[in-house]
CSV table of C-alpha atoms (C1' of nucleotides) in Angstrom, one decimal:
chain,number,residue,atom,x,y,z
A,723,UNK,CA,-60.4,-95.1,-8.6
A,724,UNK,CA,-60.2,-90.8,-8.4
A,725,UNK,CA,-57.3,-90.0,-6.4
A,726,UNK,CA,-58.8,-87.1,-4.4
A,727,UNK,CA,-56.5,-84.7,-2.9
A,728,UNK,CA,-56.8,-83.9,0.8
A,729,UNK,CA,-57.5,-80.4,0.7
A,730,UNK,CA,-54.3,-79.1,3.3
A,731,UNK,CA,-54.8,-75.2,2.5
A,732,UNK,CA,-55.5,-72.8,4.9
A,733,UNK,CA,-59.3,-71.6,5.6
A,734,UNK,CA,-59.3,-68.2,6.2
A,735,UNK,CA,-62.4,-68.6,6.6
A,736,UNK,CA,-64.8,-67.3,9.7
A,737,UNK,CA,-63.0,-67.3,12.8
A,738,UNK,CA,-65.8,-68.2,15.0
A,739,UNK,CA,-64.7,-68.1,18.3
A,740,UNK,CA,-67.7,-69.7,19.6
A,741,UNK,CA,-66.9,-72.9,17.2
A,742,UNK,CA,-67.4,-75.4,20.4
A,743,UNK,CA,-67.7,-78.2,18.8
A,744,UNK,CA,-67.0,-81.4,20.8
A,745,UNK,CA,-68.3,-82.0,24.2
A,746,UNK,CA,-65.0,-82.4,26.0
A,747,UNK,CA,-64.1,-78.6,25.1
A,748,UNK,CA,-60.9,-80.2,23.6
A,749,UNK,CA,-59.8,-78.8,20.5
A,750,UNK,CA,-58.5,-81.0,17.1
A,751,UNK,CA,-55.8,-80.2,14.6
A,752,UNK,CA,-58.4,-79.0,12.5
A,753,UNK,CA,-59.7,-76.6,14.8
A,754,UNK,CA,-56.3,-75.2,15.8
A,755,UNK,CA,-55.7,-74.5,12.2
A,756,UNK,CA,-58.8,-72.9,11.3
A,757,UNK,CA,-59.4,-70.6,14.0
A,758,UNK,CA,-55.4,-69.6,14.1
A,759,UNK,CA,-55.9,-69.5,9.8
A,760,UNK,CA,-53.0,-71.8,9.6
A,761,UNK,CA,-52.5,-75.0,7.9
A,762,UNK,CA,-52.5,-78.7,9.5
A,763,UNK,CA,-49.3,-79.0,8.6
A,764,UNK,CA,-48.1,-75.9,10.1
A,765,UNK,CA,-49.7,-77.0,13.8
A,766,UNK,CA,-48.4,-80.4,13.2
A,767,UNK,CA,-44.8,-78.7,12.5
A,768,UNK,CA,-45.0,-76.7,15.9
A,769,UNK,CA,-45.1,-79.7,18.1
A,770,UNK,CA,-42.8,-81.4,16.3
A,771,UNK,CA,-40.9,-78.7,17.2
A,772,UNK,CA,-41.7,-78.3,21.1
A,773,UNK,CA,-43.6,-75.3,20.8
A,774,UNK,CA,-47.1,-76.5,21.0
A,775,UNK,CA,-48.2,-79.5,22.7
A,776,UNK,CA,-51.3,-81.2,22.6
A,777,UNK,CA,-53.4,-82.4,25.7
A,778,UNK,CA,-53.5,-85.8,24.8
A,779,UNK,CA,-54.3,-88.1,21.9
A,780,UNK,CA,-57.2,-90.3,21.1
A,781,UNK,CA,-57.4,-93.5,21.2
A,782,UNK,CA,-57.2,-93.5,17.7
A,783,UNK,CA,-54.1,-91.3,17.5
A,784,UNK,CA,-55.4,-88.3,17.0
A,785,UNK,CA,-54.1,-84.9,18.7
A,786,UNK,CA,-56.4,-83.0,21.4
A,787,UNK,CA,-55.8,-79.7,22.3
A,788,UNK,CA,-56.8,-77.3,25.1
A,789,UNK,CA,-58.2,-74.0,25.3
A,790,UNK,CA,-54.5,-72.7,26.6
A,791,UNK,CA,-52.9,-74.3,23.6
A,792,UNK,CA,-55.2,-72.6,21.0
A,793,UNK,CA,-54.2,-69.2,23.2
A,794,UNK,CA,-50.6,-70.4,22.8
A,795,UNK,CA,-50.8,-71.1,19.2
A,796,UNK,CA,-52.3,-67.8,18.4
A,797,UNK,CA,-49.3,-66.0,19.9
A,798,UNK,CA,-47.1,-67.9,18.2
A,799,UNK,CA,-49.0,-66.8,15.0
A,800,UNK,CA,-48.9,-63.5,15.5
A,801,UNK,CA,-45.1,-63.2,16.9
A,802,UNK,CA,-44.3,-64.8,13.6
A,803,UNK,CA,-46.4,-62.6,11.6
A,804,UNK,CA,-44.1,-59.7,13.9
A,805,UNK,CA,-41.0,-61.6,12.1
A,806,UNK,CA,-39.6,-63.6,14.7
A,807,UNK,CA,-38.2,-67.1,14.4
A,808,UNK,CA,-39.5,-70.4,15.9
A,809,UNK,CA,-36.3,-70.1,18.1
A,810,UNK,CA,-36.5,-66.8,19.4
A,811,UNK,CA,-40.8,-67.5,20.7
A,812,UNK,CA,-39.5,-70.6,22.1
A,813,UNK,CA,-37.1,-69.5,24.0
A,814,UNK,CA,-40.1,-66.3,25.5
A,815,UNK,CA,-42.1,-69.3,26.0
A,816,UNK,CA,-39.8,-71.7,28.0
A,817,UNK,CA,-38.3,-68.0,29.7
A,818,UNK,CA,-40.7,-68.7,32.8
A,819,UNK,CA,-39.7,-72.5,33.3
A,820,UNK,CA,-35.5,-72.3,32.6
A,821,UNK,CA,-35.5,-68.9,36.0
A,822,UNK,CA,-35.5,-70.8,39.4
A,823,UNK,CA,-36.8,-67.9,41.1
A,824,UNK,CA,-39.8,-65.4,40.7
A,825,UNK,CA,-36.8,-62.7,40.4
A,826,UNK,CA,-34.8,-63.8,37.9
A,827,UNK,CA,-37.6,-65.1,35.8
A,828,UNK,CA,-39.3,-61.8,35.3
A,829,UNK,CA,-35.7,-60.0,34.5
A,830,UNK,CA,-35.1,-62.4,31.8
A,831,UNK,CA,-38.7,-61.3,30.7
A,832,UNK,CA,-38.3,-57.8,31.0
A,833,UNK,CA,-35.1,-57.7,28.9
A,834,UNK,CA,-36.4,-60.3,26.1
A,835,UNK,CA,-40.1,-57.7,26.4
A,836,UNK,CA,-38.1,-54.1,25.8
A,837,UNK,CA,-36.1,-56.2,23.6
A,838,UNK,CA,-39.6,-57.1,21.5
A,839,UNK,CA,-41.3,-53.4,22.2
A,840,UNK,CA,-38.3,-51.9,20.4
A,841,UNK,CA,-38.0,-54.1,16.9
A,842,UNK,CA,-42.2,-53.3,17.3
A,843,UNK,CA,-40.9,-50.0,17.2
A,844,UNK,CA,-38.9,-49.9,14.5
A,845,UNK,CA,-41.1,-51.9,12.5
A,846,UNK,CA,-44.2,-49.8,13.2
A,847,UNK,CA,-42.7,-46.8,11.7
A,848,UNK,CA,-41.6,-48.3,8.7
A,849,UNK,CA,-44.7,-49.9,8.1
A,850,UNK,CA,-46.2,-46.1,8.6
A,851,UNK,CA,-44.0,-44.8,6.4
A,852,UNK,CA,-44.5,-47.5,3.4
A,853,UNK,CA,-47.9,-47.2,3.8
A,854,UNK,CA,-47.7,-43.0,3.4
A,855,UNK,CA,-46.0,-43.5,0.7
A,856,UNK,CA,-48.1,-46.1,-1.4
A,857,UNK,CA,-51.1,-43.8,-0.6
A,858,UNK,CA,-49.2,-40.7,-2.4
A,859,UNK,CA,-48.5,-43.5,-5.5
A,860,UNK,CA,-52.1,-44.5,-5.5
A,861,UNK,CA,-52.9,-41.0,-5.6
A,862,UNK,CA,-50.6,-40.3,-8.6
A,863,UNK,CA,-51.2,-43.3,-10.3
A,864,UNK,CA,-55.2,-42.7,-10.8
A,865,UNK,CA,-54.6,-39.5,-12.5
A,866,UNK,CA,-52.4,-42.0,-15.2
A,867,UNK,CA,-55.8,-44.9,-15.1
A,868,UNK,CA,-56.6,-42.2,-18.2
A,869,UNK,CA,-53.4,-41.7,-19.6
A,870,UNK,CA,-53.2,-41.9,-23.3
A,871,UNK,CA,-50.1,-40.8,-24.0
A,872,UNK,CA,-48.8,-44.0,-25.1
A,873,UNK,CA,-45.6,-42.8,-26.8
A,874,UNK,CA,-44.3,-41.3,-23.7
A,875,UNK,CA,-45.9,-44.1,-21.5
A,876,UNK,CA,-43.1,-46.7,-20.5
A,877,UNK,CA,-39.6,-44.4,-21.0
A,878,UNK,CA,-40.6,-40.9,-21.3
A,879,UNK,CA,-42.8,-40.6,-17.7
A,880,UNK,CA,-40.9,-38.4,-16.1
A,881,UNK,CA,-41.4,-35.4,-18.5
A,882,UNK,CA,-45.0,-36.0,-18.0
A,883,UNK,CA,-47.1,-33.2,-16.2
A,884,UNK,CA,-48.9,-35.5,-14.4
A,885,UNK,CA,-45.1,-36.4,-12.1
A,886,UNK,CA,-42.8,-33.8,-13.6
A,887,UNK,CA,-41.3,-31.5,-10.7
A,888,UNK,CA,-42.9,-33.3,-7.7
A,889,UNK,CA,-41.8,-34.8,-4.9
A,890,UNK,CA,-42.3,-38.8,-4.9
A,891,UNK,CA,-41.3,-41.1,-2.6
A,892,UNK,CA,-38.4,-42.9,-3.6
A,893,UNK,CA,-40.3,-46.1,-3.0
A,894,UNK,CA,-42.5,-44.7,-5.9
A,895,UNK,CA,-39.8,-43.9,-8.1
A,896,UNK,CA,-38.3,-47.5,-7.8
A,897,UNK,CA,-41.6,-48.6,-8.9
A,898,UNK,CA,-42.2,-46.8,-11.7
A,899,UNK,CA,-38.5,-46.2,-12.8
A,900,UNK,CA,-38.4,-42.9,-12.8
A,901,UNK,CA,-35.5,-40.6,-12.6
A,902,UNK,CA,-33.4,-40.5,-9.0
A,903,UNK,CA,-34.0,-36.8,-7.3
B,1434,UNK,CA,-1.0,-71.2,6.5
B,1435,UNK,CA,-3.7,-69.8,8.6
B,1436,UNK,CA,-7.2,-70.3,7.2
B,1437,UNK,CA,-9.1,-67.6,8.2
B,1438,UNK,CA,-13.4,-67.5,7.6
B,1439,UNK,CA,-14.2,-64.2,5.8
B,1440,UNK,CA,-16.4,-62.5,7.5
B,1441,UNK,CA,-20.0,-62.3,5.3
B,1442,UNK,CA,-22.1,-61.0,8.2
B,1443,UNK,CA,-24.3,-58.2,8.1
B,1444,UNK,CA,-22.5,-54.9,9.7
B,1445,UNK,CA,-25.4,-53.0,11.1
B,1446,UNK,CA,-23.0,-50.9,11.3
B,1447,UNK,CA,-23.5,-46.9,10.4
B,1448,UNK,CA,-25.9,-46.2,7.5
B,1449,UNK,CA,-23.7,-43.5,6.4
B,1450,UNK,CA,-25.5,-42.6,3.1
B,1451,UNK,CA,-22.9,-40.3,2.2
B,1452,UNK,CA,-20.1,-42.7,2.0
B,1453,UNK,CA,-19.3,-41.9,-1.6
B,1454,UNK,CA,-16.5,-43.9,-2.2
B,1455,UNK,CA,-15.7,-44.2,-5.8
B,1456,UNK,CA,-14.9,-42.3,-7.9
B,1457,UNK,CA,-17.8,-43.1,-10.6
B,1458,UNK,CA,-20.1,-43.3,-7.8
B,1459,UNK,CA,-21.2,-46.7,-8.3
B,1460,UNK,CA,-21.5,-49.0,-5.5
B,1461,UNK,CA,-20.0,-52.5,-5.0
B,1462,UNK,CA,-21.7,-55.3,-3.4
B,1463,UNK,CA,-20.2,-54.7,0.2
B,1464,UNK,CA,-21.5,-51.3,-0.1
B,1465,UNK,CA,-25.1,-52.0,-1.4
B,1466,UNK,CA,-25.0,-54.9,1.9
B,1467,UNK,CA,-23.7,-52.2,4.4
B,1468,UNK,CA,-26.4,-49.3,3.6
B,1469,UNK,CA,-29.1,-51.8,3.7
B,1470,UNK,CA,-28.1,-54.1,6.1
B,1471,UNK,CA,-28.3,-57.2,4.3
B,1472,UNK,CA,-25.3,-59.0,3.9
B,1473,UNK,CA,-23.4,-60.2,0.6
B,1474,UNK,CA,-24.9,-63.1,0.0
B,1475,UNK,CA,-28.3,-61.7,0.1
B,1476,UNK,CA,-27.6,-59.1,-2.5
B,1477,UNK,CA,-26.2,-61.7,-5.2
B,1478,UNK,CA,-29.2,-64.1,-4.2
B,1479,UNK,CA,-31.0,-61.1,-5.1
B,1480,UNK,CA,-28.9,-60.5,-8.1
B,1481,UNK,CA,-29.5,-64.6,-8.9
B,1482,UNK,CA,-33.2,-64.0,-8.5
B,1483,UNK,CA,-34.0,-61.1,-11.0
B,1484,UNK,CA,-35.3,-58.6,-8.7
B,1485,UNK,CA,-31.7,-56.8,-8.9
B,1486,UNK,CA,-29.3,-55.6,-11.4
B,1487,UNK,CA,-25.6,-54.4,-11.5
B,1488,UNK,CA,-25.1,-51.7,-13.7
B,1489,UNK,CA,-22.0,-53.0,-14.9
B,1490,UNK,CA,-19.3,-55.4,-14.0
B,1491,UNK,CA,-15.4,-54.2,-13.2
B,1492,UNK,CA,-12.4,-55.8,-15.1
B,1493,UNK,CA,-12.2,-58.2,-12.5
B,1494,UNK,CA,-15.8,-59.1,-12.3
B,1495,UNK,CA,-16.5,-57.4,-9.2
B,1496,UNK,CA,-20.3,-56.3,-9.2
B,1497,UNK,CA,-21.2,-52.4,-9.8
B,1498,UNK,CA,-24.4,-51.0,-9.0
B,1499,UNK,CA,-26.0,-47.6,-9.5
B,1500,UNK,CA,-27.5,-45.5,-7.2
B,1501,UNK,CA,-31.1,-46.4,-8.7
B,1502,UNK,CA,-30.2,-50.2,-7.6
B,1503,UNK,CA,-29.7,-49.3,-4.2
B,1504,UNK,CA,-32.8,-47.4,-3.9
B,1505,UNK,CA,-34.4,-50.4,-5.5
B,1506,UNK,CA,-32.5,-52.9,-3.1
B,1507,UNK,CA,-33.7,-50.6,0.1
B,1508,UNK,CA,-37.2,-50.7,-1.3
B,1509,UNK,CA,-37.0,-54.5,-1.5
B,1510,UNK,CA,-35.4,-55.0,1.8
B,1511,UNK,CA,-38.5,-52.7,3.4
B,1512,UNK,CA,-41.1,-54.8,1.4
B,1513,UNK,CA,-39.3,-58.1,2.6
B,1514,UNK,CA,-39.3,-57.0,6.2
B,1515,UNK,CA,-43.0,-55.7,5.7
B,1516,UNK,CA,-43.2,-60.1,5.1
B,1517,UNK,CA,-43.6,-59.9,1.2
B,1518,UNK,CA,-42.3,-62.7,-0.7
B,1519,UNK,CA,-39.6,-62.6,-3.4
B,1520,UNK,CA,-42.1,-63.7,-6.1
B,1521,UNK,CA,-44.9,-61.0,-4.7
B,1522,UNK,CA,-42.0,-58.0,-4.9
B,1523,UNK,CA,-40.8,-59.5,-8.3
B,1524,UNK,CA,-44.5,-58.7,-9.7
B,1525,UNK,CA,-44.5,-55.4,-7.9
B,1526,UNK,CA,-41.7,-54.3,-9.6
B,1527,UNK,CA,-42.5,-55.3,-13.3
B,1528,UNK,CA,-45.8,-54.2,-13.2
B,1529,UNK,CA,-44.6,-51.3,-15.4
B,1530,UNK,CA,-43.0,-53.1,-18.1
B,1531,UNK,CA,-45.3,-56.3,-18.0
B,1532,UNK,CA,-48.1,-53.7,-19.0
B,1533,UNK,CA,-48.4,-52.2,-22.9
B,1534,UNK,CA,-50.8,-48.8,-22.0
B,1535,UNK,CA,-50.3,-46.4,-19.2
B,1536,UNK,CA,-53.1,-47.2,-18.2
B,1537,UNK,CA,-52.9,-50.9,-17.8
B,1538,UNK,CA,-50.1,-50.1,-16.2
B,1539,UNK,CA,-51.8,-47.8,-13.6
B,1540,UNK,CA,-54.7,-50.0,-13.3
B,1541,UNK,CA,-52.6,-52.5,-12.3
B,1542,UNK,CA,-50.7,-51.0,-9.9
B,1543,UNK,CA,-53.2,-49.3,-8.6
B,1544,UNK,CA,-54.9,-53.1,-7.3
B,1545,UNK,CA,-51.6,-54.3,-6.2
B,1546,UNK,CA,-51.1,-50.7,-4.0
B,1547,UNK,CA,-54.6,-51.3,-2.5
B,1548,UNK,CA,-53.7,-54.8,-1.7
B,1549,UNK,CA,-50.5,-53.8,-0.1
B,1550,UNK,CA,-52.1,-50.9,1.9
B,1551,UNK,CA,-54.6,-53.4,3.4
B,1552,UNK,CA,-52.1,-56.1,4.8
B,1553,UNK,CA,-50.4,-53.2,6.1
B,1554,UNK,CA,-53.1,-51.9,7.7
B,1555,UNK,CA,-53.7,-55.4,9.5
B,1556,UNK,CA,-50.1,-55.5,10.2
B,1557,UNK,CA,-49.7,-52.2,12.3
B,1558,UNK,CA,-53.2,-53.2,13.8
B,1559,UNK,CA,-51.7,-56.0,14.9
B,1560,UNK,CA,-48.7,-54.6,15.8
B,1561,UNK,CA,-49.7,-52.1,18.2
B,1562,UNK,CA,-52.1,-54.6,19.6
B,1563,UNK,CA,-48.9,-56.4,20.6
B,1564,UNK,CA,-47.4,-53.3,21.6
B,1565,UNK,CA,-49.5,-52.2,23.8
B,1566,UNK,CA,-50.1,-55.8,25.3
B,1567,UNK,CA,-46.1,-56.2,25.5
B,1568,UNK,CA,-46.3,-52.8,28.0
B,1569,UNK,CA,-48.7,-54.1,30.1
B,1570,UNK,CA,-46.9,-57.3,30.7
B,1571,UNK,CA,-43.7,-55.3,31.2
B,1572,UNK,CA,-45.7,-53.0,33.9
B,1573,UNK,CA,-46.9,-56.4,35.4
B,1574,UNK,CA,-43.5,-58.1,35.5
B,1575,UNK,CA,-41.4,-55.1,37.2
B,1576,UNK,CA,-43.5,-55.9,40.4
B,1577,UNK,CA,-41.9,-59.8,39.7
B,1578,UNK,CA,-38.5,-58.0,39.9
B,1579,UNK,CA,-38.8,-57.9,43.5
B,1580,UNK,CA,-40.7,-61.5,43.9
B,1581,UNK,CA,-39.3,-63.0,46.9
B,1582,UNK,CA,-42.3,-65.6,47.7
B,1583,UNK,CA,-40.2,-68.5,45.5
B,1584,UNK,CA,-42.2,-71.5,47.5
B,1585,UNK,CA,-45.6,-70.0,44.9
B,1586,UNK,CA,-43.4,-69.2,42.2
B,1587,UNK,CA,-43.5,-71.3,38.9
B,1588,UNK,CA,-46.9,-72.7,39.9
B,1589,UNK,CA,-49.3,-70.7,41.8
B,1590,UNK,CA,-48.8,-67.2,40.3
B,1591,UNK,CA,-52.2,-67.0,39.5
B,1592,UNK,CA,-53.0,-66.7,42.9
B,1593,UNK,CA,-50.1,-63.7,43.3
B,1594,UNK,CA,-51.3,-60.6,44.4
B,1595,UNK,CA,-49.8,-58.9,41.5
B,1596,UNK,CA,-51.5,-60.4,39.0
B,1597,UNK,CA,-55.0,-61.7,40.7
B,1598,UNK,CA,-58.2,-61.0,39.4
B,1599,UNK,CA,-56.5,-58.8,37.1
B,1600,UNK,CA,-57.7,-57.9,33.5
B,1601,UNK,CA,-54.6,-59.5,31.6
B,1602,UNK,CA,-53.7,-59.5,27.9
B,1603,UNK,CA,-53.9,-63.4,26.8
B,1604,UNK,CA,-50.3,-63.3,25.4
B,1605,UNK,CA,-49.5,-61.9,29.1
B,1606,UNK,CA,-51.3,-65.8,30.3
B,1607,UNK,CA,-49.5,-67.4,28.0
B,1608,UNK,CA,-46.5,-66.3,28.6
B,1609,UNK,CA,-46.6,-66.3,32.2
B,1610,UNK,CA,-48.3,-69.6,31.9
B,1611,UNK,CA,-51.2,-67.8,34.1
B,1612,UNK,CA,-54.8,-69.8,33.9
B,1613,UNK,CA,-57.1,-68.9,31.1
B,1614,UNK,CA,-59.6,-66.1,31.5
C,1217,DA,C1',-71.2,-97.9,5.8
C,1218,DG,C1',-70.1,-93.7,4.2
C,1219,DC,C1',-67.7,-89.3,4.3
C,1220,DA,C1',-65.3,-85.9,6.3
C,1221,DC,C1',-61.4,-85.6,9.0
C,1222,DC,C1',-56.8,-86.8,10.7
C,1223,DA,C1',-51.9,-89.2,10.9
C,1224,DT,C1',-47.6,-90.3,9.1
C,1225,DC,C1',-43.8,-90.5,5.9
C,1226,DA,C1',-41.4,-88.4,2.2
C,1227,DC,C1',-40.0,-85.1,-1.1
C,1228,DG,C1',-39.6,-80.2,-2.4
C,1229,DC,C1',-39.0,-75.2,-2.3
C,1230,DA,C1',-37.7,-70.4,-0.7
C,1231,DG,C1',-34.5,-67.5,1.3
C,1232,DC,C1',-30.9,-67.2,2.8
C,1233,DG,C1',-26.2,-68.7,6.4
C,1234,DT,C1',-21.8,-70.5,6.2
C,1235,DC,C1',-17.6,-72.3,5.1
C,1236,DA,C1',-13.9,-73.1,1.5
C,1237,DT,C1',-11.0,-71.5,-2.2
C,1238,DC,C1',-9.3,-68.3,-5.0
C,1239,DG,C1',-9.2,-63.9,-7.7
C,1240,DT,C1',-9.3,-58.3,-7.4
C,1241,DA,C1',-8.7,-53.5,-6.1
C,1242,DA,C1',-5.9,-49.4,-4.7
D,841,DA,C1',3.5,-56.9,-2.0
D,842,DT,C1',0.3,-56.5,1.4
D,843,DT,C1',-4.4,-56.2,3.1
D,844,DA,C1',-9.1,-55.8,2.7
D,845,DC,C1',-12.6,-56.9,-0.3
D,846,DG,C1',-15.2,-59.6,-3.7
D,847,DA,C1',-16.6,-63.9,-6.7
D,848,DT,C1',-18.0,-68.6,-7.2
D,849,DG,C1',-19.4,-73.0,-5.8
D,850,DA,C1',-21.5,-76.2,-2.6
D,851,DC,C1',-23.7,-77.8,1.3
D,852,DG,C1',-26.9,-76.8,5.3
D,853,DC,C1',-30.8,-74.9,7.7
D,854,DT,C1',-35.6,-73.1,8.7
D,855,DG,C1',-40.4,-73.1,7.9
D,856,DC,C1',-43.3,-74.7,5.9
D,857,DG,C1',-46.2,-76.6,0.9
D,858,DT,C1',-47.7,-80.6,-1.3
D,859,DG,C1',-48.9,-85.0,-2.4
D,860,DA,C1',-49.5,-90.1,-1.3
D,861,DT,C1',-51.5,-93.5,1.4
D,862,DG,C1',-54.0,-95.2,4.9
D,863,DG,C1',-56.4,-95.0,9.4
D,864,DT,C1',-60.2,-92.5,12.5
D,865,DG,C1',-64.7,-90.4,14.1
D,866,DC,C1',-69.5,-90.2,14.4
DNA sequence: AGCACCATCACGCAGCGTCATCGTAA
DNA sequence: ATTACGATGACGCTGCGTGATGGTGC
């Protein structure tokens, strides 16, 4: 008997929106996962912990899922890809149902929005500035795809022309240990 | 005897980066944690991990870093934050010695500094899709400020005049639990 | 009846948070 | 000698990965 692993890893594969595959419109585990590029595991995880709930289940047990939950899930995906924790998107997801009025429920919403706009923020411009600064590395670094000079290579870099007197990135610096300032 | 809890959490406080203190200039753990904004414990996970190195220890025992290590420790916190994973930022920063030829060395970098350019470059797509999504929802949700009409409130916002037949982001639906499309 | 797909434990790992206890630094 | 600061366990938590084993869908 050839114990076969279930193949759990994510697809990444095309994310064909216009995958309708059963008649009902409903959605399985399976689905969820692929088109979100998640695991199984991972959609199974959100319900289990109260962010994600499916539709209903089949009469053999398994888990059926709306359109609104695949919507859900994916911006769940993404607000964790932005860094935040299971706990802080469900409490923006139950923020509508714990107001009792209109009012009240959008000011929670506004604070817990600015809140999210301004870590965006923050995170946007470092993400601008890393990436500035591994273009000027790439740039440096393909002048050394040539190098040759392998008795200065791994200790004596910073005397070499190709670096010497310039100014890097400190982020480049780290990687290629070269001399602070 | 009072037992009082040290205080371990992250300060957040002001990045000062011309608190010399010392004399020798090093740094100790609390300062490497307060210019960062990690805390302790991360910086001696760090330390436990590899990816981090005290120059030296005191008398006592009391870590001592150089100025390189903090640069190093900011670019790992930057990297982490950017979602990279301690194993992924370990490789990054031993490219250079795990190589024998300059130009292995750059050639290696060089693929790694593509890769991390490209995930960036989804990243900040996504992230100023979320932005800009996050600002309409908040342009939407000012008008709720003033929402009065609490007998259509959690349930029949979608037929609000606010937000009717409206072109809305989906994380704007889900949140608001709006119908779909 | 076959094969892909799904469910449910159960264990494990990364990346820290959080005491508790005790030693250091100036 | 005081006061703030640091070191070292040890246990806990989140957010999943990774089988193992067995049932479901069509």
């Amino acid at each position: 008997v050839t114990t076969r692993a279930t193949a759990d890893g994510p697809d990444d594969g095309d994310n064909g929106r216009g995958t309708a595959k059963r008649a009902d419109g409903l959605l399985t585990t399976g689905d969820m996962a692929r088109i979100t590029g998640n695991t199984l595991r991972t959609v199974r995880f959100y319900e289990e912990a109260g962010i994600l709930r499916p539709d209903r289940r089949s009469a053999g047990g398994h888990r059926l899922f709306s359109q609104r939950e695949l919507d859900r899930l994916q911006f769940i995906t993404d607000l964790r890809t932005a860094g935040l924790s299971l706990d802080a998107i469900r409490s923006l997801l139950e923020l509508k149902d714990n107001a009792d009025t209109g009012s009240t429920a959008a000011g929670a919403a506004l604070e817990a929005i600015n809140e999210q706009i301004e870590s965006l923020d923050h995170k946007l411009e470092l993400f601008t500035r890393l990436r500035t600064e591994l273009l000027q590395a790439r740039e440096l670094l393909t002048n050394c795809k040539d190098c040759t000079n392998d008795r200065c290579f791994p200790d004596a870099c910073n005397e070499c022309e190709v670096v010497a007197d310039k100014k890097l990135p400190t982020s480049m610096r780290v990687l290629w240990s070269l001399d602070t300032e």
